[in-house]
CSV table of C-alpha atoms in Angstrom, one decimal:
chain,number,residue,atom,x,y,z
A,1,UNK,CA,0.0,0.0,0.0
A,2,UNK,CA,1.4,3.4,-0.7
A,3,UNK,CA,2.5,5.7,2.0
A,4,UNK,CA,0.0,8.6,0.9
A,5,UNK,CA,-3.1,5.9,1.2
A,6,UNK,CA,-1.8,4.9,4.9
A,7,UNK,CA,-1.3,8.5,5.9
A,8,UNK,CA,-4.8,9.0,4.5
A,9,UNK,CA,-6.4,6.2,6.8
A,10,UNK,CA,-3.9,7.6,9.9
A,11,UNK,CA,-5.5,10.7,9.2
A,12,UNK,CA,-9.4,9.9,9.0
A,13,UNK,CA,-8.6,8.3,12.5
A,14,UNK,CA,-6.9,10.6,14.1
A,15,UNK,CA,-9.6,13.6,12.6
A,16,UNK,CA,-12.4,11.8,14.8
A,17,UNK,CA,-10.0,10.8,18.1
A,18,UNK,CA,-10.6,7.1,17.4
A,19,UNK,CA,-6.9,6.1,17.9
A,20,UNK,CA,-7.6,5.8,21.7
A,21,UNK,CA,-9.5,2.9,21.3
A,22,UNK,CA,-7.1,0.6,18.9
A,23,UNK,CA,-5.8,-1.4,21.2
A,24,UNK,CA,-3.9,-4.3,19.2
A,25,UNK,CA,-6.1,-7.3,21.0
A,26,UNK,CA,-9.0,-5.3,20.0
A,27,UNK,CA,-7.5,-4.1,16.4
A,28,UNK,CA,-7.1,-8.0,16.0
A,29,UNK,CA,-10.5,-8.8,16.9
A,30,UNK,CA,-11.5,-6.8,14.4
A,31,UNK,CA,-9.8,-7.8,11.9
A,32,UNK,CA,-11.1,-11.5,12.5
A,33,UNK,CA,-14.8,-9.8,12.1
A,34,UNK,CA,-14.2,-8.5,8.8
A,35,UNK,CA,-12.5,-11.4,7.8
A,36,UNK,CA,-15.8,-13.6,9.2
A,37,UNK,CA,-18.2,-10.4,7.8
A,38,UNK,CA,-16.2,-11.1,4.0
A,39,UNK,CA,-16.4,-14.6,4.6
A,40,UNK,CA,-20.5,-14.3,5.1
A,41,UNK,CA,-20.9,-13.5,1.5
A,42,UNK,CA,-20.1,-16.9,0.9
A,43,UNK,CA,-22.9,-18.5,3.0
A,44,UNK,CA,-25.0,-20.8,1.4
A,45,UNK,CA,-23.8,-20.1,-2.0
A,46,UNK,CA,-21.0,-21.5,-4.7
A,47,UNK,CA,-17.9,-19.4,-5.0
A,48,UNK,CA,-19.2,-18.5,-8.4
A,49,UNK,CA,-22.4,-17.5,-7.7
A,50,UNK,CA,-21.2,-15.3,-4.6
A,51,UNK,CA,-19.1,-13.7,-7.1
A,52,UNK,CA,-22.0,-13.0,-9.3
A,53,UNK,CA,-24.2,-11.4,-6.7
A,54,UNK,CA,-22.3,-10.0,-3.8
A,55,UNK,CA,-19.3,-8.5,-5.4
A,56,UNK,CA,-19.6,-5.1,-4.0
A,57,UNK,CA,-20.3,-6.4,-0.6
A,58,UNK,CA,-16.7,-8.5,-0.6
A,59,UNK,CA,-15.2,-6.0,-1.8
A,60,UNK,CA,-16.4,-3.6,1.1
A,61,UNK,CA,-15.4,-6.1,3.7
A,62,UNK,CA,-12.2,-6.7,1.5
A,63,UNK,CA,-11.4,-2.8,2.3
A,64,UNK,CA,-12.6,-3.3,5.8
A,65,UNK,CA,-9.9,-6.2,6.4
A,66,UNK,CA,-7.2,-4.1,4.4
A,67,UNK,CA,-8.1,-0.8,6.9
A,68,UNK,CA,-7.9,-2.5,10.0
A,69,UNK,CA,-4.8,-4.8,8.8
A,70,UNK,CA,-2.8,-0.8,8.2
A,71,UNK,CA,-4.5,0.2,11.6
A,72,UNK,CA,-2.8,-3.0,13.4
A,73,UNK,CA,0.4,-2.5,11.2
A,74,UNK,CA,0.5,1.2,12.6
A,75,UNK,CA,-0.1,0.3,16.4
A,76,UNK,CA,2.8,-2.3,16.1
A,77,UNK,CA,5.4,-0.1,14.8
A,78,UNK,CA,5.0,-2.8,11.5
A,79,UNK,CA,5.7,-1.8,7.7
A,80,UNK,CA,2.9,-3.6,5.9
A,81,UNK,CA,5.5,-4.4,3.2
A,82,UNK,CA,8.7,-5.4,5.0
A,83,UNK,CA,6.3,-8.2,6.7
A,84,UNK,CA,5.0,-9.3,3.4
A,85,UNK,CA,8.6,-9.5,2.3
A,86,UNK,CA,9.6,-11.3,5.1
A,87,UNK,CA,7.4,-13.6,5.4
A,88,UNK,CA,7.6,-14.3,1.7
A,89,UNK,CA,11.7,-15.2,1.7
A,90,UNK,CA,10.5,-17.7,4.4
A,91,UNK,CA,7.9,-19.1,2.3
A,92,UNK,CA,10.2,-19.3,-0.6
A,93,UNK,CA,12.6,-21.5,1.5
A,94,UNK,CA,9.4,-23.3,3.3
A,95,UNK,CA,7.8,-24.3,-0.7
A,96,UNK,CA,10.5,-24.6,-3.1
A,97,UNK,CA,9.1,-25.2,-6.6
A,98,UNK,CA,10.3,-28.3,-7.1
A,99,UNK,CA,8.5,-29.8,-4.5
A,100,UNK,CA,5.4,-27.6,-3.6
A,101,UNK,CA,4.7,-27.8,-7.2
A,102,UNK,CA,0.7,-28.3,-7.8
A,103,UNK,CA,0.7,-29.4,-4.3
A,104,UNK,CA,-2.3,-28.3,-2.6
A,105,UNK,CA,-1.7,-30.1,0.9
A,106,UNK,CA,1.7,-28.4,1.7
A,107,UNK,CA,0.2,-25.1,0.4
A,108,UNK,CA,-2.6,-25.3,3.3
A,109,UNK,CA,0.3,-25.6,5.9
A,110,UNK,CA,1.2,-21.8,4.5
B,1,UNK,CA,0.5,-2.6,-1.9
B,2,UNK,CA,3.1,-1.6,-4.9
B,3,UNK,CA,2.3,-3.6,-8.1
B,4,UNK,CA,5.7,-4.8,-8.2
B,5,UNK,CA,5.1,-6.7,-4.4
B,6,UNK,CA,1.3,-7.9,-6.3
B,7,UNK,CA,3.6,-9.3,-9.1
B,8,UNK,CA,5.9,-11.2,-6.6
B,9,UNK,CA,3.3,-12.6,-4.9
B,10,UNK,CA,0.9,-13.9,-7.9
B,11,UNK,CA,4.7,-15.0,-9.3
B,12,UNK,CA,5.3,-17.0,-6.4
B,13,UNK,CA,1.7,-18.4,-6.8
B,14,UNK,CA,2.3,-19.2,-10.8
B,15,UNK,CA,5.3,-20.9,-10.2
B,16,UNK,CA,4.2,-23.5,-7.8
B,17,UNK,CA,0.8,-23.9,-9.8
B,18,UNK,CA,-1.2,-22.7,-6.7
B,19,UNK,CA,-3.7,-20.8,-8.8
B,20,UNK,CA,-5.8,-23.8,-10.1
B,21,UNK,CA,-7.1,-24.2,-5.8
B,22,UNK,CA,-7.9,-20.2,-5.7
B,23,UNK,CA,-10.9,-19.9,-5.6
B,24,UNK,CA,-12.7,-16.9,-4.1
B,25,UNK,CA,-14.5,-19.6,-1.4
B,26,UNK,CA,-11.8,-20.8,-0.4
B,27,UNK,CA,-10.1,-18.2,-0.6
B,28,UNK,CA,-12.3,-16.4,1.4
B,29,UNK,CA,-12.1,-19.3,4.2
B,30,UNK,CA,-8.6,-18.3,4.1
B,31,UNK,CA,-8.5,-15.0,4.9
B,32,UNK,CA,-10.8,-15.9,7.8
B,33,UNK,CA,-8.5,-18.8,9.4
B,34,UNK,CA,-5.2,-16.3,9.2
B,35,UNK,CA,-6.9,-13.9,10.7
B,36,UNK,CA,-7.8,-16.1,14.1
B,37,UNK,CA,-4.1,-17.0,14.0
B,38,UNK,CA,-3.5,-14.0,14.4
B,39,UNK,CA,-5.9,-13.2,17.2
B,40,UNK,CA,-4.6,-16.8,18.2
B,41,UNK,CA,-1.1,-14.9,19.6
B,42,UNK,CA,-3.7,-12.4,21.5
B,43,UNK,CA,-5.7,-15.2,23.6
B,44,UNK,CA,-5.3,-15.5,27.6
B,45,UNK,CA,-3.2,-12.8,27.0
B,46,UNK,CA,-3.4,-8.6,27.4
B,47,UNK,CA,-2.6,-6.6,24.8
B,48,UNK,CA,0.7,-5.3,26.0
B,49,UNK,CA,2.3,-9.0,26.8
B,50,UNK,CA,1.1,-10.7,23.4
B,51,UNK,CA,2.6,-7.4,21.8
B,52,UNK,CA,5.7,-7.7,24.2
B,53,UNK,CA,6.3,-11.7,24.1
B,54,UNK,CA,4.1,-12.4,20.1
B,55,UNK,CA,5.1,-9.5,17.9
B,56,UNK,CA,6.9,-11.6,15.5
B,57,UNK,CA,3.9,-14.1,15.5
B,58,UNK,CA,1.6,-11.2,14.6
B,59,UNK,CA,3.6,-9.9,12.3
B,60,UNK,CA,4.1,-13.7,10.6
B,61,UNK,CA,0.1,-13.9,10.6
B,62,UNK,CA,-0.7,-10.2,9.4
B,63,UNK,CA,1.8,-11.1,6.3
B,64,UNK,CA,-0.4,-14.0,5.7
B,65,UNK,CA,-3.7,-12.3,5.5
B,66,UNK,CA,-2.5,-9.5,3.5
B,67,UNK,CA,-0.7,-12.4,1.2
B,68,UNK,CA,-4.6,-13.8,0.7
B,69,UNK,CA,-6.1,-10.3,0.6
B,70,UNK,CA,-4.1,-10.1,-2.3
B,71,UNK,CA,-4.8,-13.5,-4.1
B,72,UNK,CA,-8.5,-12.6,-3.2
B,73,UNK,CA,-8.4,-9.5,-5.2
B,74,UNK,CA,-6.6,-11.0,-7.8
B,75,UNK,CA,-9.2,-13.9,-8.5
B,76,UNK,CA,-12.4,-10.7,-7.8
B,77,UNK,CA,-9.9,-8.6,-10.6
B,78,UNK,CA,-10.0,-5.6,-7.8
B,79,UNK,CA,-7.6,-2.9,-7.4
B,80,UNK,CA,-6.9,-3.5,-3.5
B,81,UNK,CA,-6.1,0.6,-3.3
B,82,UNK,CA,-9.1,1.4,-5.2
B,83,UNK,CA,-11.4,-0.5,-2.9
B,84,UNK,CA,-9.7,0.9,-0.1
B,85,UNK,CA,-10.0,4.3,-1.1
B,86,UNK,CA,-14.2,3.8,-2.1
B,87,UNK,CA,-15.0,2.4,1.3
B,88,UNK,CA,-13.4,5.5,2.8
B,89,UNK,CA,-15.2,7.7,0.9
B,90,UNK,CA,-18.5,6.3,2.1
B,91,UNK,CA,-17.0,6.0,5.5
B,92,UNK,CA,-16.1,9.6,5.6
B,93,UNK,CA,-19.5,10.5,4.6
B,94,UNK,CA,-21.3,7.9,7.3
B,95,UNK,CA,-18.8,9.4,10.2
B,96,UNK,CA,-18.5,13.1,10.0
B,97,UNK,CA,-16.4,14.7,11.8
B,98,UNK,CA,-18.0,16.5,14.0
B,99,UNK,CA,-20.8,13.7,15.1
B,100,UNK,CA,-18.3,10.9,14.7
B,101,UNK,CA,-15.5,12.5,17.2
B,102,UNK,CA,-14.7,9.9,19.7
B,103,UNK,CA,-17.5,8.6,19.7
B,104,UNK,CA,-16.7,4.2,19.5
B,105,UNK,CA,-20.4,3.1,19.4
B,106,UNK,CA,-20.5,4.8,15.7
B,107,UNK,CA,-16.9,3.5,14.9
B,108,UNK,CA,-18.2,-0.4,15.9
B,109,UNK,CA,-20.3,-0.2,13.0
B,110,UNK,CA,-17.4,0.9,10.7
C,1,UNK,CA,-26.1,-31.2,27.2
C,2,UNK,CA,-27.2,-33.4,30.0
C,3,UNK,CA,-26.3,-31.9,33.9
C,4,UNK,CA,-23.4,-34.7,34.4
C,5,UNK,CA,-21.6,-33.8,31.7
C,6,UNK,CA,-21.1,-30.1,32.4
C,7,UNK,CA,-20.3,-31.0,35.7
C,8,UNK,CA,-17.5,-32.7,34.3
C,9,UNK,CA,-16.3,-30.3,32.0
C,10,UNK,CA,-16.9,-27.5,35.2
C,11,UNK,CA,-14.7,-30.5,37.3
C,12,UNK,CA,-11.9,-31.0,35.0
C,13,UNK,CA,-11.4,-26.6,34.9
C,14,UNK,CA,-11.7,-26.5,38.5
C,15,UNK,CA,-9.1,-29.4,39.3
C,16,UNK,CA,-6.5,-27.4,36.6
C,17,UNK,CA,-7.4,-23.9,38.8
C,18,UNK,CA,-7.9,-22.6,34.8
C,19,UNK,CA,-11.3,-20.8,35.8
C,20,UNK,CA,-9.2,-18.0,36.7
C,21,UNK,CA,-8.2,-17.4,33.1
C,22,UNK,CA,-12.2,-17.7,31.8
C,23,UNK,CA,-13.1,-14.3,31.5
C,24,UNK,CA,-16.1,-14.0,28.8
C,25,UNK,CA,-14.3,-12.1,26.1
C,26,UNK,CA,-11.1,-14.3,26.2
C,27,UNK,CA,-13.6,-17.4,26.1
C,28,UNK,CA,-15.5,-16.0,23.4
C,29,UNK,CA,-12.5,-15.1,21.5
C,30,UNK,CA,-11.5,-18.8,22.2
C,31,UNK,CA,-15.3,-20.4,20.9
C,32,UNK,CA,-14.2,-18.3,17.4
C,33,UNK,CA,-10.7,-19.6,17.4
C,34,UNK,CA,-12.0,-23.1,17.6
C,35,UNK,CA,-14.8,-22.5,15.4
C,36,UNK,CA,-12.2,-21.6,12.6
C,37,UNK,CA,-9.6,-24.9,13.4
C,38,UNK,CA,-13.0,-27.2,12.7
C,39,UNK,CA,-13.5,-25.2,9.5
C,40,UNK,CA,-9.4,-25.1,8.8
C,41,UNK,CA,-10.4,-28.5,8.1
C,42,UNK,CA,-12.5,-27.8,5.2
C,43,UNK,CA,-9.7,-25.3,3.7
C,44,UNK,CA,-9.4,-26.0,-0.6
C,45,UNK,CA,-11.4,-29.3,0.4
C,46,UNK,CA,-15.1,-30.4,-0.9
C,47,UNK,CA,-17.1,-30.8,1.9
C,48,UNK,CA,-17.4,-34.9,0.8
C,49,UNK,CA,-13.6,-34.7,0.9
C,50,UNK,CA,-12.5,-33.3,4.0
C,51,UNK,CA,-15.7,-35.6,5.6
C,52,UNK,CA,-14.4,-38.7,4.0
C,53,UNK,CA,-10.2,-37.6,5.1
C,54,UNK,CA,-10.9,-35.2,8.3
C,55,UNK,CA,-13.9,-36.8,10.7
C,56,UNK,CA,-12.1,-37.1,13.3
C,57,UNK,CA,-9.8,-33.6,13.2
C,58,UNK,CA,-13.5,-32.2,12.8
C,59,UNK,CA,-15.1,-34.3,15.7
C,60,UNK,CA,-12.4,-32.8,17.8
C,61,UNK,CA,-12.6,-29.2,17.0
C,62,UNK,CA,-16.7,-29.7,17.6
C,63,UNK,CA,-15.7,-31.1,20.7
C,64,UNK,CA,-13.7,-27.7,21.7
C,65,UNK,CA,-16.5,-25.8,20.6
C,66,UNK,CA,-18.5,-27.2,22.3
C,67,UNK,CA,-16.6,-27.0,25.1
C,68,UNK,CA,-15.7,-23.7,25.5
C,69,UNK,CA,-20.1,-22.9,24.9
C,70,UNK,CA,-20.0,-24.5,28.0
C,71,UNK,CA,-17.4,-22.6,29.7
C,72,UNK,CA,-18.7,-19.6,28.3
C,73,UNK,CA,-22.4,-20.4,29.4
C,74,UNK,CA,-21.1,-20.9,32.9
C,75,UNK,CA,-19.0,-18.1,32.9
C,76,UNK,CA,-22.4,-15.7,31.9
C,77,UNK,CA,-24.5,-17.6,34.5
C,78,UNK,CA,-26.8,-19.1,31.5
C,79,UNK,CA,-28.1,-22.8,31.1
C,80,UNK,CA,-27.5,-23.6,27.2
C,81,UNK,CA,-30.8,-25.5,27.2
C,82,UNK,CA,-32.9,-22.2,27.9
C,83,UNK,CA,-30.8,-20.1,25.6
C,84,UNK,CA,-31.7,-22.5,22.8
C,85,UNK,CA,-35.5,-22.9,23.4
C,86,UNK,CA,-35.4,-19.0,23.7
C,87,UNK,CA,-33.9,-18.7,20.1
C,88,UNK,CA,-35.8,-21.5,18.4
C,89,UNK,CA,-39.2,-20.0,19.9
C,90,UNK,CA,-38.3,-16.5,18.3
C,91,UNK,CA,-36.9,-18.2,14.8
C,92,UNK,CA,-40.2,-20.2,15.0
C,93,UNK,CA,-41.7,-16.6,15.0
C,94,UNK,CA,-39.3,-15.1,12.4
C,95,UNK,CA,-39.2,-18.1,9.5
C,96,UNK,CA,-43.0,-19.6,10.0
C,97,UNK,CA,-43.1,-23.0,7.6
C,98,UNK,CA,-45.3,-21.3,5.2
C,99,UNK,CA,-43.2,-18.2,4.6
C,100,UNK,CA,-39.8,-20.0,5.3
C,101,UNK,CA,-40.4,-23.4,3.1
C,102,UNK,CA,-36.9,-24.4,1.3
C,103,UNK,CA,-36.1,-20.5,1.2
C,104,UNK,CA,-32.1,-20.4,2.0
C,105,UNK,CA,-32.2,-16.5,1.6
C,106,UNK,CA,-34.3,-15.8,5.1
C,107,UNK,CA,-32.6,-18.5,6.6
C,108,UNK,CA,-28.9,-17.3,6.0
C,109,UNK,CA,-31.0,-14.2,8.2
C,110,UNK,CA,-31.2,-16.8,11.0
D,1,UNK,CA,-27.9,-31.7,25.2
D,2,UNK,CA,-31.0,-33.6,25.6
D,3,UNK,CA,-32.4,-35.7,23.0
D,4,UNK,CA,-35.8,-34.1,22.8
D,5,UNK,CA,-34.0,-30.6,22.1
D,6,UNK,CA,-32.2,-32.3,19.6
D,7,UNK,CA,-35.3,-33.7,17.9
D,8,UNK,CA,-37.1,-30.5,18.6
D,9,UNK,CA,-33.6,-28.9,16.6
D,10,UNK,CA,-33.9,-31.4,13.2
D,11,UNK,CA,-37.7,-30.7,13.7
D,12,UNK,CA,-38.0,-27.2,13.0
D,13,UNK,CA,-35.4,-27.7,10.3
D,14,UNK,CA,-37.3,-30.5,8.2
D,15,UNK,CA,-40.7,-28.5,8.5
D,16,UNK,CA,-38.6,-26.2,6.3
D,17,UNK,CA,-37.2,-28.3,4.1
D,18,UNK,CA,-34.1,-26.7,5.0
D,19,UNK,CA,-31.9,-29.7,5.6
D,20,UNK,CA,-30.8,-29.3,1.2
D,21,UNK,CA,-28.4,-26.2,2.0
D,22,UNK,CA,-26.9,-27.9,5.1
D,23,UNK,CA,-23.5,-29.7,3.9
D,24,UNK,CA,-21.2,-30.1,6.5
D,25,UNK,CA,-18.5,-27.3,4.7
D,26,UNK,CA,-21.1,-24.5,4.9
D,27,UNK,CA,-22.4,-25.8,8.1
D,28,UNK,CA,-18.7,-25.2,9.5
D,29,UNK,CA,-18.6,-21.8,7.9
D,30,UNK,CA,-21.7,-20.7,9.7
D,31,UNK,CA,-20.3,-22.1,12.7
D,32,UNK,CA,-17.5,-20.0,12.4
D,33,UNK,CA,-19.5,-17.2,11.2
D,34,UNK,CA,-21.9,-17.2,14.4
D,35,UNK,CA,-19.1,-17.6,17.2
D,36,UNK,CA,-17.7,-14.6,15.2
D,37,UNK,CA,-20.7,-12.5,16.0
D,38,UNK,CA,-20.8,-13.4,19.4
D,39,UNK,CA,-17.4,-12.1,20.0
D,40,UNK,CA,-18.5,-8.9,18.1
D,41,UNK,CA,-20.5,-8.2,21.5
D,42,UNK,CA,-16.9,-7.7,23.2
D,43,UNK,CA,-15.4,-5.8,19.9
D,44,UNK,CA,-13.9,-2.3,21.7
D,45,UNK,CA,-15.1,-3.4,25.0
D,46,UNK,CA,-14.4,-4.7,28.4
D,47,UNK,CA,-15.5,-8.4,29.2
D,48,UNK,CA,-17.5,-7.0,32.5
D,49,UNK,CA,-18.8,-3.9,30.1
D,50,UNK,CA,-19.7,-6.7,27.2
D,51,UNK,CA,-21.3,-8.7,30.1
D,52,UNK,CA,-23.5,-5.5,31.7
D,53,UNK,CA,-24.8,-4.2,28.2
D,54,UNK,CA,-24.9,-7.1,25.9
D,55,UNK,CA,-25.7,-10.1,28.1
D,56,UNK,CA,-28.5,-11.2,26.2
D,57,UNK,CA,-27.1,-10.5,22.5
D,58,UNK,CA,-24.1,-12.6,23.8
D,59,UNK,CA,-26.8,-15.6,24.8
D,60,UNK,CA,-28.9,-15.3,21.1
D,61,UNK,CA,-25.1,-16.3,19.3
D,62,UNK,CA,-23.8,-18.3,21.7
D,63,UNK,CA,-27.3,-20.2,21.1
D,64,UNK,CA,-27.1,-19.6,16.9
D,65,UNK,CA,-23.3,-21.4,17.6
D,66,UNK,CA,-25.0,-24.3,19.8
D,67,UNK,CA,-27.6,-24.8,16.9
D,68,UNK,CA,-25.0,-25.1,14.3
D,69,UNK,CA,-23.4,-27.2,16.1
D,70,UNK,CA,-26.2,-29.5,16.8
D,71,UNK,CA,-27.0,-29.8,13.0
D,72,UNK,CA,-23.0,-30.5,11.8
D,73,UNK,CA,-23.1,-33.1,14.5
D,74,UNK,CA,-26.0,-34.9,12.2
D,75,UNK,CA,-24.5,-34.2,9.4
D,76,UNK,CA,-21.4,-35.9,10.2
D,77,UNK,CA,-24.0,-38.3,12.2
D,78,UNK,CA,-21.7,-38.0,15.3
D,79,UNK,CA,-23.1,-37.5,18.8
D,80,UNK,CA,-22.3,-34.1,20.6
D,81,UNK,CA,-22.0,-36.0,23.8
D,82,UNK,CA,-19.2,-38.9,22.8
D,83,UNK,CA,-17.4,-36.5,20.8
D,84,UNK,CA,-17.2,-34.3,24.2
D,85,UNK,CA,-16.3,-37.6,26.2
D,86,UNK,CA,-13.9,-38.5,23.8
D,87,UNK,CA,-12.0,-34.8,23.3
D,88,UNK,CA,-12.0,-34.8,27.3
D,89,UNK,CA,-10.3,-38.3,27.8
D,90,UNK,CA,-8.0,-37.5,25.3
D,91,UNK,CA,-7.3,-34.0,27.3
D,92,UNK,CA,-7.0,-35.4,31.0
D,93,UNK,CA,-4.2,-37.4,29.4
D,94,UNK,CA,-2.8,-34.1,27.2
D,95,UNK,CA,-3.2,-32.0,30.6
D,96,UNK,CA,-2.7,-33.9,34.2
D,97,UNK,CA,-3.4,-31.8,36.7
D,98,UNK,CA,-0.1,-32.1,38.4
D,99,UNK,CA,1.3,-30.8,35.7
D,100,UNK,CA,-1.3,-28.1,34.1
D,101,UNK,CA,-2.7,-26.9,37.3
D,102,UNK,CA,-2.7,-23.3,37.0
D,103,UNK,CA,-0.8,-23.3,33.9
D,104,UNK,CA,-2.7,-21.0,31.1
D,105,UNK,CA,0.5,-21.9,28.4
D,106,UNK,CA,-0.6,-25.2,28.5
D,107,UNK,CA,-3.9,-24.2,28.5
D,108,UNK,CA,-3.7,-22.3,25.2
D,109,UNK,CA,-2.6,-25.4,23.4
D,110,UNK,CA,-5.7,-26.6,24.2
């Protein structure tokens, strides 16, 4: 995420005092609702047909998850892109082509 | 995100052949279960000690569901900055200011 | 559940001294984590997949939910049995049979 | 739970016709789904504020989880009471008391 869209969510924060209450516990909560509220658009219904009807509404909870993941980020002193980077190299060593290849059961140890 | 971190990580996906098992379901399911590993390193515990004695452990976890956010937007072909930036329109225009100002019962809706 | 058995349950925390540690939010933060490691078992799976592969992984996680509704009941002073009747008497008021019949859209309401 | 609560459970279902949408993999998903929204009731909250306010919010999802619960168990035709007596044997074995009394680390692994 660019820094500019970051500052911009730092900022709509801290414009309504909201920062007080963005504890990390409760940031993480949070985070696991939106995540369950995205998920909910998937209820009852194939992958395609959730696609078909309730695109708009995963993509809002989509943002939701990305807002609070920056919010967490920004209470833990984290760069959102150094962890992604990091945790990639690891993953790189963890699944190396050759033998995560195709292979679905490794993948869902990620 | 930068598109050149999107790249790496749908690259890493293509070369093991992971794409064929992403679909926006499971995907979906995903998201969720990385983000309750991630509150996971929060249970039985305050904030302050799972930040003090877990921070790598969030930090692992948070990689993972941005990793997913990602791959979901990928398979929905979403910008992840432009759905960020259209929620916070609307958001800005359901919490103004001046009624929204500390107030966390309006924020829990968010 | 029948009396005994939540005795038991109630017994076995007691005997540990882990009632200390069952405050509601961390138990209900602990009913969602388990919640997600019995669905973690349906991850890029068919549901006649992981049945036929992961029974037993998903007998256990019910058995943690399950569990920790118990512990969480206890810890709020409610009997499950009443807090079921209670809900089924208002979703027999909500979905009546001739409004309801094979309609998945209310019921995803529930 | 008590067998007539069961019955009175698949009941209300079958009068539906309901019992089509529930495979086990969407059945786990709103399982997951409803212990999320019974943690919502603590989102930016204390557990004794959560408890004082919400009390009864907390009791309608913790009963929405039990209900789930109740119809995965059929699904997967196991009984919620063996699969508790099992998980627990297995855990006074995991956990003696000499060794896990007052331990939360332990605990966790739960």
């Amino acid at each position: 995420m660019n820094e500019e869209l970051i500052k911009m969510l730092l900022a709509f924060r801290e414009e309504r005092n909201w920062g007080q209450f963005h504890n990390p516990k409760d940031l993480a909560i949070s985070l696991s609702l939106e995540a369950s509220e995205l998920l909910e658009n998937f209820q009852w219904r194939s992958s395609e047909d959730a696609v078909l009807h309730k695109k708009q509404e995963i993509a809002d909870e989509l943002a939701d998850v990305l807002i609070y993941a920056v919010y967490l980020a920004d209470a833990l002193d984290l760069k959102i892109e150094d962890v992604i980077r990091d945790k990639m190299r690891r993953n790189a060593a963890k699944y190396p082509v050759d033998k995560a290849f195709g292979k679905m059961t490794k993948y869902t140890e990620l």
